[in-house]
Amino acid sequence: MTTFSLVETSNRRIHVQVARQIARKILSGELKENEKLPNEMELCDIFGVSRTALRESTKLLSAKGLIESKPKVGTHVCPRNQWHFLDPQLLDWIQDLDDTQPFLAQFLGLRKAIEPEACAIAATKATVEQRKTLSVLFQKMTIAANNFDYEEWTINDQLFHQAIFASTQNFFYIPFANILSTIFKQFIDHSAEGGRFCLAEHKAIYDAIMSGDSDKARTASIQLLNDENQKLAQIVNG
């Protein structure tokens, strides 16, 4: 049986706390697809919140495709294919889960689909200033890798990939750098664990973009995202 806990009084808005608890149960699979949630009064008692706060939380969850409420039917968990996985708040809630590996593995699949082409485009579209930014970031990554400084590596690796998306000059690519920044950081944390920074692979991407070679940039990105270079993929597939 799914259990929830009373919402704590804090600076965080109460309805967001309630939504976060319910979302975690859904995302973790504890609440199954199409499963019916307790009725409104029961949930108010469980969380110790007002009906107004609860309704605000259900609106928030509905907007993210996690639940659906119907009169005289109740509230049910929506099928997974309706969940808005690129919603920043939903990504933030995913990070709270005990097991994020399945989500991170699927995120790797998304990166494989879009990032090599972003690198190829950046090789020809990056401005002088953007190339300077990439240069500074890669220098910082090199120092971090040599010093086994995971925190600095994570920060600058994330910024490096964000800069590549921005360098495409394509307004449909750029949002990925912003929307996925939270889960991207967690992905890098997993990939860098144990000292595997993939500095050589990043250097190949950097060199190709700086020299304006689209084909090499694409190939280098594919190599970086290869399962052999991703500890995460090895864990999930192993």
Short mmCIF file of C-alpha atoms in Angstrom, two decimals, residues 115-237:
data_model
loop_
_atom_site.label_atom_id
_atom_site.label_comp_id
_atom_site.label_asym_id
_atom_site.label_seq_id
_atom_site.Cartn_x
_atom_site.Cartn_y
_atom_site.Cartn_z
CA GLU A 115 24.32 15.77 -29.46
CA PRO A 116 26.56 14.50 -32.29
CA GLU A 117 24.63 16.63 -34.78
CA ALA A 118 24.81 19.62 -32.42
CA CYS A 119 28.60 19.25 -32.35
CA ALA A 120 28.70 19.03 -36.14
CA ILE A 121 26.63 22.20 -36.52
CA ALA A 122 28.66 24.05 -33.88
CA ALA A 123 31.84 23.32 -35.84
CA THR A 124 30.63 25.62 -38.63
CA LYS A 125 28.27 27.96 -36.80
CA ALA A 126 30.13 28.86 -33.58
CA THR A 127 31.08 32.53 -33.37
CA VAL A 128 34.53 33.77 -32.42
CA GLU A 129 33.30 34.55 -28.90
CA GLN A 130 31.71 31.12 -28.55
CA ARG A 131 34.94 29.44 -29.62
CA LYS A 132 36.78 31.49 -27.01
CA THR A 133 34.27 30.32 -24.40
CA LEU A 134 34.79 26.69 -25.40
CA SER A 135 38.54 27.19 -25.19
CA VAL A 136 38.37 28.56 -21.65
CA LEU A 137 36.03 25.80 -20.52
CA PHE A 138 38.17 23.06 -22.03
CA GLN A 139 41.24 24.48 -20.29
CA LYS A 140 39.36 24.34 -16.98
CA MET A 141 38.25 20.77 -17.70
CA THR A 142 41.84 19.75 -18.40
CA ILE A 143 43.02 21.20 -15.10
CA ALA A 144 40.15 19.53 -13.23
CA ALA A 145 40.87 16.14 -14.82
CA ASN A 146 44.58 16.36 -14.04
CA ASN A 147 43.77 17.23 -10.43
CA PHE A 148 40.99 14.63 -10.15
CA ASP A 149 38.70 17.47 -9.13
CA TYR A 150 35.23 16.02 -9.72
CA GLU A 151 33.35 19.15 -8.67
CA GLU A 152 35.21 21.43 -11.07
CA TRP A 153 35.00 18.83 -13.83
CA THR A 154 31.22 18.51 -13.42
CA ILE A 155 30.68 22.27 -13.50
CA ASN A 156 32.82 22.90 -16.56
CA ASP A 157 31.82 19.77 -18.47
CA GLN A 158 28.19 20.83 -18.15
CA LEU A 159 29.03 24.36 -19.31
CA PHE A 160 31.10 22.94 -22.18
CA HIS A 161 28.15 20.97 -23.56
CA GLN A 162 25.76 23.86 -22.98
CA ALA A 163 28.11 26.08 -24.98
CA ILE A 164 28.07 23.58 -27.85
CA PHE A 165 24.26 23.65 -28.02
CA ALA A 166 24.32 27.45 -27.92
CA SER A 167 26.91 27.47 -30.71
CA THR A 168 24.52 25.78 -33.13
CA GLN A 169 22.64 29.10 -33.49
CA ASN A 170 19.57 26.84 -33.74
CA PHE A 171 16.72 27.92 -31.46
CA PHE A 172 15.40 24.35 -31.29
CA TYR A 173 18.72 22.97 -30.04
CA ILE A 174 19.43 25.68 -27.48
CA PRO A 175 16.57 24.77 -25.07
CA PHE A 176 18.07 21.32 -24.50
CA ALA A 177 21.07 22.98 -22.88
CA ASN A 178 18.78 24.77 -20.44
CA ILE A 179 15.96 22.29 -19.85
CA LEU A 180 18.25 19.31 -19.31
CA SER A 181 20.92 21.08 -17.28
CA THR A 182 19.82 19.59 -13.95
CA ILE A 183 19.75 15.95 -14.99
CA PHE A 184 22.81 16.53 -17.19
CA LYS A 185 24.82 17.40 -14.07
CA GLN A 186 23.76 14.17 -12.41
CA PHE A 187 24.67 12.25 -15.56
CA ILE A 188 28.16 13.74 -15.55
CA ASP A 189 28.54 12.88 -11.86
CA HIS A 190 27.90 9.21 -12.72
CA SER A 191 30.15 9.20 -15.78
CA ALA A 192 33.11 10.81 -14.00
CA GLU A 193 32.89 8.49 -11.00
CA GLY A 194 36.06 6.53 -10.47
CA GLY A 195 38.33 8.94 -12.33
CA ARG A 196 37.07 8.33 -15.90
CA PHE A 197 36.84 11.89 -17.19
CA CYS A 198 37.03 11.07 -20.94
CA LEU A 199 39.32 14.04 -21.44
CA ALA A 200 40.73 12.71 -24.71
CA GLU A 201 37.22 12.31 -26.15
CA HIS A 202 36.29 15.84 -25.13
CA LYS A 203 39.52 17.13 -26.65
CA ALA A 204 38.61 15.48 -29.96
CA ILE A 205 35.27 17.31 -29.93
CA TYR A 206 36.94 20.57 -28.98
CA ASP A 207 39.65 20.28 -31.66
CA ALA A 208 37.10 19.47 -34.35
CA ILE A 209 34.86 22.39 -33.48
CA MET A 210 37.78 24.79 -33.28
CA SER A 211 39.02 23.67 -36.70
CA GLY A 212 35.53 23.82 -38.22
CA ASP A 213 35.44 20.12 -39.13
CA SER A 214 31.80 18.97 -38.87
CA ASP A 215 32.44 15.32 -39.70
CA LYS A 216 35.16 14.96 -37.08
CA ALA A 217 33.05 16.79 -34.49
CA ARG A 218 30.14 14.42 -35.10
CA THR A 219 32.40 11.34 -34.95
CA ALA A 220 34.11 12.55 -31.78
CA SER A 221 30.77 13.12 -30.07
CA ILE A 222 29.57 9.63 -31.03
CA GLN A 223 32.78 8.22 -29.56
CA LEU A 224 32.28 10.13 -26.29
CA LEU A 225 28.74 8.81 -25.96
CA ASN A 226 29.75 5.25 -26.80
CA ASP A 227 28.65 2.79 -24.13
CA GLU A 228 32.27 1.83 -23.47
CA ASN A 229 32.93 5.39 -22.29
CA GLN A 230 29.80 5.63 -20.16
CA LYS A 231 29.95 3.87 -16.82
CA LEU A 232 26.24 4.45 -16.49
CA ALA A 233 25.43 2.47 -19.62
CA GLN A 234 27.63 -0.37 -18.48
CA ILE A 235 25.80 -0.55 -15.15
CA VAL A 236 22.36 -0.51 -16.75
CA ASN A 237 23.17 -2.99 -19.49
#
